[in-house]
Amino acid sequence: MAHKPHPGRGNGVLVSGFALRASDGAARAGVLSTAHGELHTPAFMPVGTKATVKTVDPDELRDLGAEILLCNTYHLHFRPGADTIAELGGLHGFMGWDGPILTDSGGFQVFSLRDTILARDDEGVTFRSVYDDQPARFTAELAARVQAQLGSDIAMCLDVCPPAQSPHEELVEAVRLTTLWAQRQHQAERSPGQLLFGIAQGAADPDLRHRSIDEITAIDFDGYALGGLAIGEPRPVMFDTTAWAADLLPPEKPRYFMGIGDPEGILEVIERGIDMFDCVLPTRTARTGSALTWEGRLNLRNARFARDPAPLDESCACPACTRFSRAYIRHLVNQQELLGHRLLTLHNLRFVLDLVAGAREAIERAEFRTYKERALARLNTAEVAI
């Protein structure tokens, strides 16, 4: 039976906190305590949208090095429903994962599906569900209640994420509503020990981003996220904004960049002081038949791999690389065999998780700059197979 939510931070169930263990420039290595174990940062969060990382068993995720997963509140709210998941032991029991879980608020899905929005006001947003086209409504209180029923370790505040290149007045309204909803969600009930992260918006506009960070950090959240980036703005602008915005966040709290997962992007945001990040890139790339490697991104559909006996990556210890050849995986991909997608998913996740683990160790040795430069040099000089 699911636990009944209790109000307030910590609820006497868990004394949580973020311990900064090492820093190297702005790059940080730390440990975040949660109700389901410790999270060592910097940390990449594989995305399990519908309470599963596609094709991968929870035990395999542990073996790959994952410590935390991200699940999607929007989709789980509609299918199978938070009540069902709560009755079955919350997300941890439902999906068989005993480590930390972060749940988004569903706001990104609502606002990225702009054609489904029917109305937006101070209380919340009304939209048509992608499942049955029926009107639905999200408020800060509903986002809190659903995430409490899901029983995630980290819940995210409902926010407004406008698309890139939005008019200034739309960015202003997004900041205003994001703050208003964050204040209300901070007062809402949570599941025992559940942490709550606030989100700063403002795109790359310095004045609005400063304003949003000032308003969100004035609320005592357990961590803070930079939202409204990695949604189409130029990457140099994204990285520059991340650098000065992260520096404005409380140093004693974890910092989360929402939605980045390519190797270069990961290293760049770590260098700028980010502790946590997520992206579907490793798993989505696998489903297109491509592998992330130190030789670049390999498209296994390419005919040059038809008789290639080498593993995807010589330095990788994932199940795909230790047992199978590029030629075999190419065969699976071209024949649309599910094992091909599984093996590529296992490999791509291991590649990204290993990259982040290496970055964490380099920060602890005060050698992150060297680690990053060597990693990017290998990736940038690699032959990219298309």
Short mmCIF file of C-alpha atoms in Angstrom, two decimals:
data_model
loop_
_atom_site.label_atom_id
_atom_site.label_comp_id
_atom_site.label_asym_id
_atom_site.label_seq_id
_atom_site.Cartn_x
_atom_site.Cartn_y
_atom_site.Cartn_z
CA MET A 1 0.00 0.00 0.00
CA ALA A 2 1.29 3.49 -0.86
CA HIS A 3 2.38 5.85 1.89
CA LYS A 4 0.07 8.75 2.65
CA PRO A 5 1.78 12.03 1.71
CA HIS A 6 2.86 14.33 4.51
CA PRO A 7 3.46 18.06 4.32
CA GLY A 8 6.78 19.76 4.65
CA ARG A 9 10.39 19.26 3.77
CA GLY A 10 11.84 15.92 4.87
CA ASN A 11 8.77 14.98 6.95
CA GLY A 12 11.07 13.52 9.61
CA VAL A 13 11.69 10.54 7.33
CA LEU A 14 15.01 11.50 5.81
CA VAL A 15 17.69 13.98 6.70
CA SER A 16 18.72 14.82 3.18
CA GLY A 17 21.45 17.02 1.92
CA PHE A 18 24.03 17.68 -0.73
CA ALA A 19 27.66 17.27 0.24
CA LEU A 20 30.24 18.86 -2.04
CA ARG A 21 33.24 16.53 -2.03
CA ALA A 22 35.55 18.22 -4.53
CA SER A 23 35.71 21.06 -7.02
CA ASP A 24 37.96 21.92 -9.91
CA GLY A 25 37.29 25.38 -11.21
CA ALA A 26 33.50 25.55 -11.45
CA ALA A 27 33.21 21.77 -11.92
CA ARG A 28 31.90 19.97 -8.84
CA ALA A 29 31.77 16.44 -7.45
CA GLY A 30 29.37 15.68 -4.64
CA VAL A 31 26.85 13.31 -3.08
CA LEU A 32 23.11 13.89 -2.82
CA SER A 33 21.32 11.82 -0.16
CA THR A 34 17.83 10.62 -1.08
CA ALA A 35 15.24 8.30 0.41
CA HIS A 36 16.47 5.50 -1.87
CA GLY A 37 20.20 5.95 -1.59
CA GLU A 38 23.03 8.25 -2.48
CA LEU A 39 23.55 9.90 -5.85
CA HIS A 40 27.14 10.69 -6.79
CA THR A 41 27.43 13.79 -8.91
CA PRO A 42 27.97 14.82 -11.61
CA ALA A 43 25.29 12.35 -12.63
CA PHE A 44 23.57 11.44 -15.88
CA MET A 45 19.95 10.33 -15.48
CA PRO A 46 18.73 7.80 -18.07
CA VAL A 47 15.19 8.65 -19.14
CA GLY A 48 12.48 6.11 -18.34
CA THR A 49 9.54 8.05 -19.75
CA LYS A 50 6.81 5.49 -19.03
CA ALA A 51 8.47 3.86 -15.99
CA THR A 52 10.97 2.01 -18.19
CA VAL A 53 14.20 2.81 -19.95
CA LYS A 54 13.27 1.30 -23.30
CA THR A 55 14.40 -2.36 -23.68
CA VAL A 56 16.60 -2.32 -20.53
CA ASP A 57 15.99 -4.21 -17.27
CA PRO A 58 16.55 -2.32 -13.97
CA ASP A 59 19.33 -4.73 -12.96
CA GLU A 60 21.08 -4.03 -16.25
CA LEU A 61 20.87 -0.31 -15.57
CA ARG A 62 22.59 -0.84 -12.23
CA ASP A 63 25.30 -2.90 -13.91
CA LEU A 64 25.84 -0.12 -16.47
CA GLY A 65 26.51 2.34 -13.66
CA ALA A 66 23.19 4.18 -13.43
CA GLU A 67 22.31 5.45 -9.95
CA ILE A 68 19.17 7.44 -10.73
CA LEU A 69 16.40 7.34 -13.34
CA LEU A 70 14.03 10.00 -14.63
CA CYS A 71 10.34 9.24 -15.19
CA ASN A 72 7.68 11.32 -16.90
CA THR A 73 4.79 12.64 -14.84
CA TYR A 74 2.67 13.64 -17.85
CA HIS A 75 2.61 10.19 -19.42
CA LEU A 76 2.29 8.26 -16.14
CA HIS A 77 -0.57 10.52 -15.03
CA PHE A 78 -2.57 9.41 -18.06
CA ARG A 79 -1.31 5.82 -18.44
CA PRO A 80 -1.64 3.87 -16.16
CA GLY A 81 -2.54 6.65 -13.70
CA ALA A 82 -0.95 7.73 -10.43
CA ASP A 83 -3.61 5.94 -8.36
CA THR A 84 -2.71 2.62 -9.94
CA ILE A 85 1.01 3.14 -9.42
CA ALA A 86 0.45 4.19 -5.78
CA GLU A 87 -1.59 1.04 -5.11
CA LEU A 88 1.26 -1.06 -6.50
CA GLY A 89 3.96 0.37 -4.26
CA GLY A 90 4.80 3.62 -6.00
CA LEU A 91 7.19 3.90 -8.90
CA HIS A 92 9.94 1.93 -7.17
CA GLY A 93 7.78 -1.10 -6.60
CA PHE A 94 5.91 -0.72 -9.87
CA MET A 95 9.01 -0.72 -12.08
CA GLY A 96 11.33 -2.81 -9.92
CA TRP A 97 13.97 -0.09 -9.42
CA ASP A 98 15.20 0.45 -5.85
CA GLY A 99 17.44 3.45 -6.48
CA PRO A 100 16.65 7.17 -6.64
CA ILE A 101 14.03 8.38 -9.13
CA LEU A 102 13.43 11.94 -10.32
CA THR A 103 10.04 12.82 -11.79
CA ASP A 104 9.49 15.83 -13.99
CA SER A 105 6.34 17.87 -13.45
CA GLY A 106 4.77 17.28 -16.86
CA GLY A 107 5.05 20.96 -17.68
CA PHE A 108 7.59 20.49 -20.47
CA GLN A 109 5.32 18.01 -22.24
CA VAL A 110 2.32 20.35 -21.93
CA PHE A 111 4.12 23.39 -23.27
CA SER A 112 6.13 21.59 -25.94
CA LEU A 113 2.83 20.25 -27.35
CA ARG A 114 1.60 23.80 -27.96
CA ASP A 115 -1.14 22.75 -30.36
CA THR A 116 -2.88 20.91 -27.51
CA ILE A 117 -3.07 23.92 -25.14
CA LEU A 118 -6.59 25.27 -24.63
CA ALA A 119 -6.03 27.88 -21.91
CA ARG A 120 -3.41 29.13 -19.47
CA ASP A 121 -4.00 31.24 -16.38
CA ASP A 122 -2.60 31.88 -12.93
CA GLU A 123 -4.11 28.67 -11.58
CA GLY A 124 -2.70 26.30 -14.23
CA VAL A 125 -2.90 25.15 -17.83
CA THR A 126 -5.69 23.35 -19.71
CA PHE A 127 -4.83 21.16 -22.68
CA ARG A 128 -5.96 18.15 -24.66
CA SER A 129 -4.43 14.83 -23.67
CA VAL A 130 -2.32 13.20 -26.37
CA TYR A 131 -3.95 9.89 -25.44
CA ASP A 132 -7.64 10.60 -25.99
CA ASP A 133 -7.82 14.27 -27.05
CA GLN A 134 -9.96 15.03 -24.00
CA PRO A 135 -9.46 18.27 -22.03
CA ALA A 136 -7.17 17.95 -19.00
CA ARG A 137 -5.71 20.42 -16.56
CA PHE A 138 -2.41 20.70 -14.71
CA THR A 139 -1.90 22.90 -11.68
CA ALA A 140 0.96 23.15 -9.20
CA GLU A 141 -1.15 21.26 -6.71
CA LEU A 142 -1.91 18.45 -9.14
CA ALA A 143 1.78 18.19 -10.13
CA ALA A 144 2.61 17.83 -6.44
CA ARG A 145 -0.14 15.30 -5.76
CA VAL A 146 0.71 13.08 -8.73
CA GLN A 147 4.41 13.06 -7.89
CA ALA A 148 3.60 12.30 -4.26
CA GLN A 149 1.56 9.30 -5.41
CA LEU A 150 4.38 8.20 -7.68
CA GLY A 151 6.70 8.38 -4.65
CA SER A 152 9.72 9.71 -6.49
CA ASP A 153 12.80 10.78 -4.55
CA ILE A 154 13.01 14.11 -6.36
CA ALA A 155 9.94 15.97 -7.62
CA MET A 156 10.12 18.90 -10.00
CA CYS A 157 7.99 22.02 -9.83
CA LEU A 158 5.47 22.74 -12.55
CA ASP A 159 6.92 25.42 -14.81
CA VAL A 160 6.31 27.16 -18.12
CA CYS A 161 8.93 26.36 -20.77
CA PRO A 162 8.42 28.56 -23.85
CA PRO A 163 9.95 27.48 -27.17
CA ALA A 164 13.20 28.99 -28.41
CA GLN A 165 12.89 32.42 -30.03
CA SER A 166 9.69 33.21 -28.13
CA PRO A 167 8.66 36.89 -27.94
CA HIS A 168 9.93 38.78 -24.92
CA GLU A 169 6.45 39.16 -23.43
CA GLU A 170 5.99 35.38 -23.53
CA LEU A 171 9.29 34.88 -21.67
CA VAL A 172 8.20 37.44 -19.06
CA GLU A 173 4.90 35.61 -18.52
CA ALA A 174 6.72 32.25 -18.29
CA VAL A 175 8.94 33.58 -15.51
CA ARG A 176 5.97 35.05 -13.64
CA LEU A 177 3.89 31.87 -13.78
CA THR A 178 6.86 29.63 -12.99
CA THR A 179 7.50 31.57 -9.78
CA LEU A 180 3.82 31.67 -8.84
CA TRP A 181 3.39 27.93 -9.34
CA ALA A 182 6.66 27.15 -7.54
CA GLN A 183 5.51 29.05 -4.47
CA ARG A 184 2.29 27.04 -4.38
CA GLN A 185 3.91 23.69 -5.01
CA HIS A 186 6.42 24.34 -2.24
CA GLN A 187 3.48 24.44 0.18
CA ALA A 188 1.86 21.26 -1.14
CA GLU A 189 2.12 17.79 0.39
CA ARG A 190 4.88 15.40 -0.62
CA SER A 191 5.56 11.74 -0.12
CA PRO A 192 7.83 10.89 2.85
CA GLY A 193 11.39 12.08 2.25
CA GLN A 194 10.61 13.47 -1.21
CA LEU A 195 12.90 16.30 -2.29
CA LEU A 196 11.56 19.20 -4.35
CA PHE A 197 13.54 21.12 -6.97
CA GLY A 198 12.62 24.55 -8.26
CA ILE A 199 13.18 25.54 -11.88
CA ALA A 200 14.52 28.85 -13.19
CA GLN A 201 13.31 30.03 -16.60
CA GLY A 202 14.15 33.12 -18.65
CA ALA A 203 15.77 31.54 -21.73
CA ALA A 204 19.06 33.31 -22.52
CA ASP A 205 17.74 36.73 -21.59
CA PRO A 206 20.09 37.97 -18.84
CA ASP A 207 17.56 40.18 -17.06
CA LEU A 208 14.79 37.58 -17.06
CA ARG A 209 17.10 34.71 -16.13
CA HIS A 210 18.52 36.74 -13.23
CA ARG A 211 15.00 37.61 -12.12
CA SER A 212 13.82 34.02 -12.28
CA ILE A 213 16.84 32.72 -10.36
CA ASP A 214 16.39 35.41 -7.70
CA GLU A 215 12.72 34.51 -7.26
CA ILE A 216 13.16 30.73 -7.29
CA THR A 217 16.18 30.66 -4.99
CA ALA A 218 14.30 32.84 -2.51
CA ILE A 219 12.19 29.72 -1.92
CA ASP A 220 14.00 27.05 0.09
CA PHE A 221 14.03 24.20 -2.41
CA ASP A 222 16.23 21.12 -2.06
CA GLY A 223 17.84 21.78 -5.43
CA TYR A 224 17.54 24.03 -8.45
CA ALA A 225 17.25 23.41 -12.18
CA LEU A 226 17.99 25.52 -15.22
CA GLY A 227 15.04 25.10 -17.56
CA GLY A 228 14.36 26.73 -20.90
CA LEU A 229 17.75 25.87 -22.41
CA ALA A 230 18.77 23.19 -24.92
CA ILE A 231 15.54 23.83 -26.81
CA GLY A 232 16.94 25.31 -30.00
CA GLU A 233 19.09 28.28 -29.05
CA PRO A 234 22.68 28.40 -30.43
CA ARG A 235 24.94 26.15 -28.39
CA PRO A 236 27.52 28.88 -27.61
CA VAL A 237 24.67 30.96 -26.17
CA MET A 238 23.43 27.95 -24.20
CA PHE A 239 26.86 27.25 -22.70
CA ASP A 240 27.53 30.91 -21.91
CA THR A 241 24.14 31.25 -20.20
CA THR A 242 24.76 28.06 -18.23
CA ALA A 243 28.07 29.39 -16.93
CA TRP A 244 26.79 32.60 -15.39
CA ALA A 245 23.40 31.21 -14.43
CA ALA A 246 24.85 28.22 -12.55
CA ASP A 247 27.11 30.59 -10.65
CA LEU A 248 24.01 32.39 -9.34
CA LEU A 249 22.54 29.21 -7.85
CA PRO A 250 23.19 28.34 -4.19
CA PRO A 251 26.50 26.44 -4.03
CA GLU A 252 25.26 24.16 -1.25
CA LYS A 253 22.38 22.80 -3.36
CA PRO A 254 22.49 20.46 -6.39
CA ARG A 255 22.18 22.04 -9.84
CA TYR A 256 20.26 20.34 -12.62
CA PHE A 257 20.47 21.15 -16.34
CA MET A 258 17.31 19.85 -17.95
CA GLY A 259 17.74 18.00 -21.22
CA ILE A 260 21.34 17.52 -22.35
CA GLY A 261 23.02 14.19 -23.14
CA ASP A 262 25.52 14.43 -25.98
CA PRO A 263 29.16 13.86 -24.91
CA GLU A 264 30.36 17.37 -25.71
CA GLY A 265 27.36 19.00 -24.06
CA ILE A 266 27.76 16.91 -20.92
CA LEU A 267 31.39 17.89 -20.49
CA GLU A 268 30.65 21.55 -21.18
CA VAL A 269 27.90 21.85 -18.57
CA ILE A 270 29.93 19.92 -15.98
CA GLU A 271 32.74 22.42 -16.50
CA ARG A 272 30.23 25.19 -15.81
CA GLY A 273 29.13 23.80 -12.44
CA ILE A 274 26.19 21.53 -13.29
CA ASP A 275 25.65 18.44 -11.13
CA MET A 276 22.78 16.56 -12.82
CA PHE A 277 21.43 16.21 -16.36
CA ASP A 278 19.19 13.96 -18.42
CA CYS A 279 18.44 13.26 -22.06
CA VAL A 280 16.85 10.67 -24.33
CA LEU A 281 19.77 10.95 -26.77
CA PRO A 282 21.61 7.71 -25.85
CA THR A 283 18.46 5.57 -26.06
CA ARG A 284 16.90 7.37 -29.03
CA THR A 285 20.19 7.18 -30.95
CA ALA A 286 20.24 3.44 -30.31
CA ARG A 287 16.77 3.07 -31.82
CA THR A 288 18.00 4.75 -35.00
CA GLY A 289 20.72 2.10 -35.28
CA SER A 290 23.65 4.25 -34.14
CA ALA A 291 26.32 3.85 -31.48
CA LEU A 292 28.16 6.50 -29.47
CA THR A 293 31.86 5.64 -29.53
CA TRP A 294 35.28 7.22 -29.26
CA GLU A 295 35.38 6.94 -33.05
CA GLY A 296 32.36 9.17 -33.28
CA ARG A 297 28.75 8.24 -33.85
CA LEU A 298 28.61 5.01 -35.85
CA ASN A 299 25.61 4.37 -38.07
CA LEU A 300 25.44 0.58 -38.03
CA ARG A 301 23.28 0.58 -41.16
CA ASN A 302 26.35 1.61 -43.11
CA ALA A 303 27.57 -1.11 -45.48
CA ARG A 304 31.18 -0.74 -44.31
CA PHE A 305 30.28 -2.58 -41.11
CA ALA A 306 28.87 -5.64 -42.90
CA ARG A 307 31.99 -7.75 -42.24
CA ASP A 308 33.56 -5.75 -39.42
CA PRO A 309 34.57 -8.16 -36.63
CA ALA A 310 35.45 -5.39 -34.14
CA PRO A 311 33.27 -4.47 -31.17
CA LEU A 312 31.42 -1.18 -31.20
CA ASP A 313 34.15 0.30 -29.03
CA GLU A 314 37.38 -1.46 -28.05
CA SER A 315 37.50 0.26 -24.66
CA CYS A 316 33.90 -0.51 -23.64
CA ALA A 317 32.93 -3.32 -21.25
CA CYS A 318 29.19 -3.29 -21.98
CA PRO A 319 27.39 -6.53 -22.97
CA ALA A 320 27.32 -5.49 -26.63
CA CYS A 321 31.05 -4.82 -26.85
CA THR A 322 32.22 -7.84 -24.85
CA ARG A 323 30.23 -10.40 -26.87
CA PHE A 324 29.25 -9.16 -30.31
CA SER A 325 30.75 -7.67 -33.45
CA ARG A 326 29.74 -4.61 -35.40
CA ALA A 327 28.82 -6.93 -38.25
CA TYR A 328 26.38 -8.88 -36.07
CA ILE A 329 24.79 -5.77 -34.58
CA ARG A 330 24.46 -4.29 -38.08
CA HIS A 331 22.68 -7.46 -39.16
CA LEU A 332 20.26 -7.17 -36.22
CA VAL A 333 19.57 -3.50 -36.93
CA ASN A 334 18.99 -4.01 -40.64
CA GLN A 335 16.67 -6.93 -39.94
CA GLN A 336 14.81 -4.84 -37.36
CA GLU A 337 15.55 -7.37 -34.63
CA LEU A 338 14.84 -6.03 -31.15
CA LEU A 339 18.12 -7.39 -29.84
CA GLY A 340 19.94 -4.88 -32.03
CA HIS A 341 18.15 -1.97 -30.37
CA ARG A 342 18.74 -3.49 -26.94
CA LEU A 343 22.47 -3.94 -27.48
CA LEU A 344 22.90 -0.43 -28.85
CA THR A 345 20.91 0.99 -25.92
CA LEU A 346 23.08 -0.87 -23.41
CA HIS A 347 26.20 0.37 -25.14
CA ASN A 348 25.15 4.01 -25.52
CA LEU A 349 24.07 4.26 -21.90
CA ARG A 350 27.33 2.69 -20.72
CA PHE A 351 29.32 5.08 -22.91
CA VAL A 352 27.64 8.16 -21.44
CA LEU A 353 27.68 6.84 -17.86
CA ASP A 354 31.38 5.98 -18.17
CA LEU A 355 32.12 9.43 -19.60
CA VAL A 356 30.43 11.06 -16.59
CA ALA A 357 32.10 8.71 -14.09
CA GLY A 358 35.45 9.63 -15.63
CA ALA A 359 34.62 13.30 -15.28
CA ARG A 360 33.70 12.81 -11.62
CA GLU A 361 36.99 11.05 -10.91
CA ALA A 362 38.91 13.76 -12.77
CA ILE A 363 37.27 16.48 -10.66
CA GLU A 364 38.29 14.62 -7.51
CA ARG A 365 41.89 14.57 -8.81
CA ALA A 366 41.67 18.25 -9.82
CA GLU A 367 42.33 17.20 -13.42
CA PHE A 368 38.96 17.90 -15.06
CA ARG A 369 40.26 20.39 -17.63
CA THR A 370 42.78 17.85 -18.90
CA TYR A 371 40.14 15.10 -18.95
CA LYS A 372 37.72 17.26 -20.91
CA GLU A 373 40.32 18.40 -23.42
CA ARG A 374 41.49 14.86 -24.10
CA ALA A 375 37.93 13.57 -24.42
CA LEU A 376 36.89 16.31 -26.82
CA ALA A 377 40.08 15.89 -28.84
CA ARG A 378 39.28 12.20 -29.33
CA LEU A 379 35.68 12.93 -30.27
CA ASN A 380 36.45 15.87 -32.54
CA THR A 381 39.16 14.09 -34.51
CA ALA A 382 37.13 10.91 -34.89
CA GLU A 383 35.73 9.84 -38.21
CA VAL A 384 31.95 10.13 -37.96
CA ALA A 385 30.22 7.36 -39.90
CA ILE A 386 27.00 8.47 -41.58
#
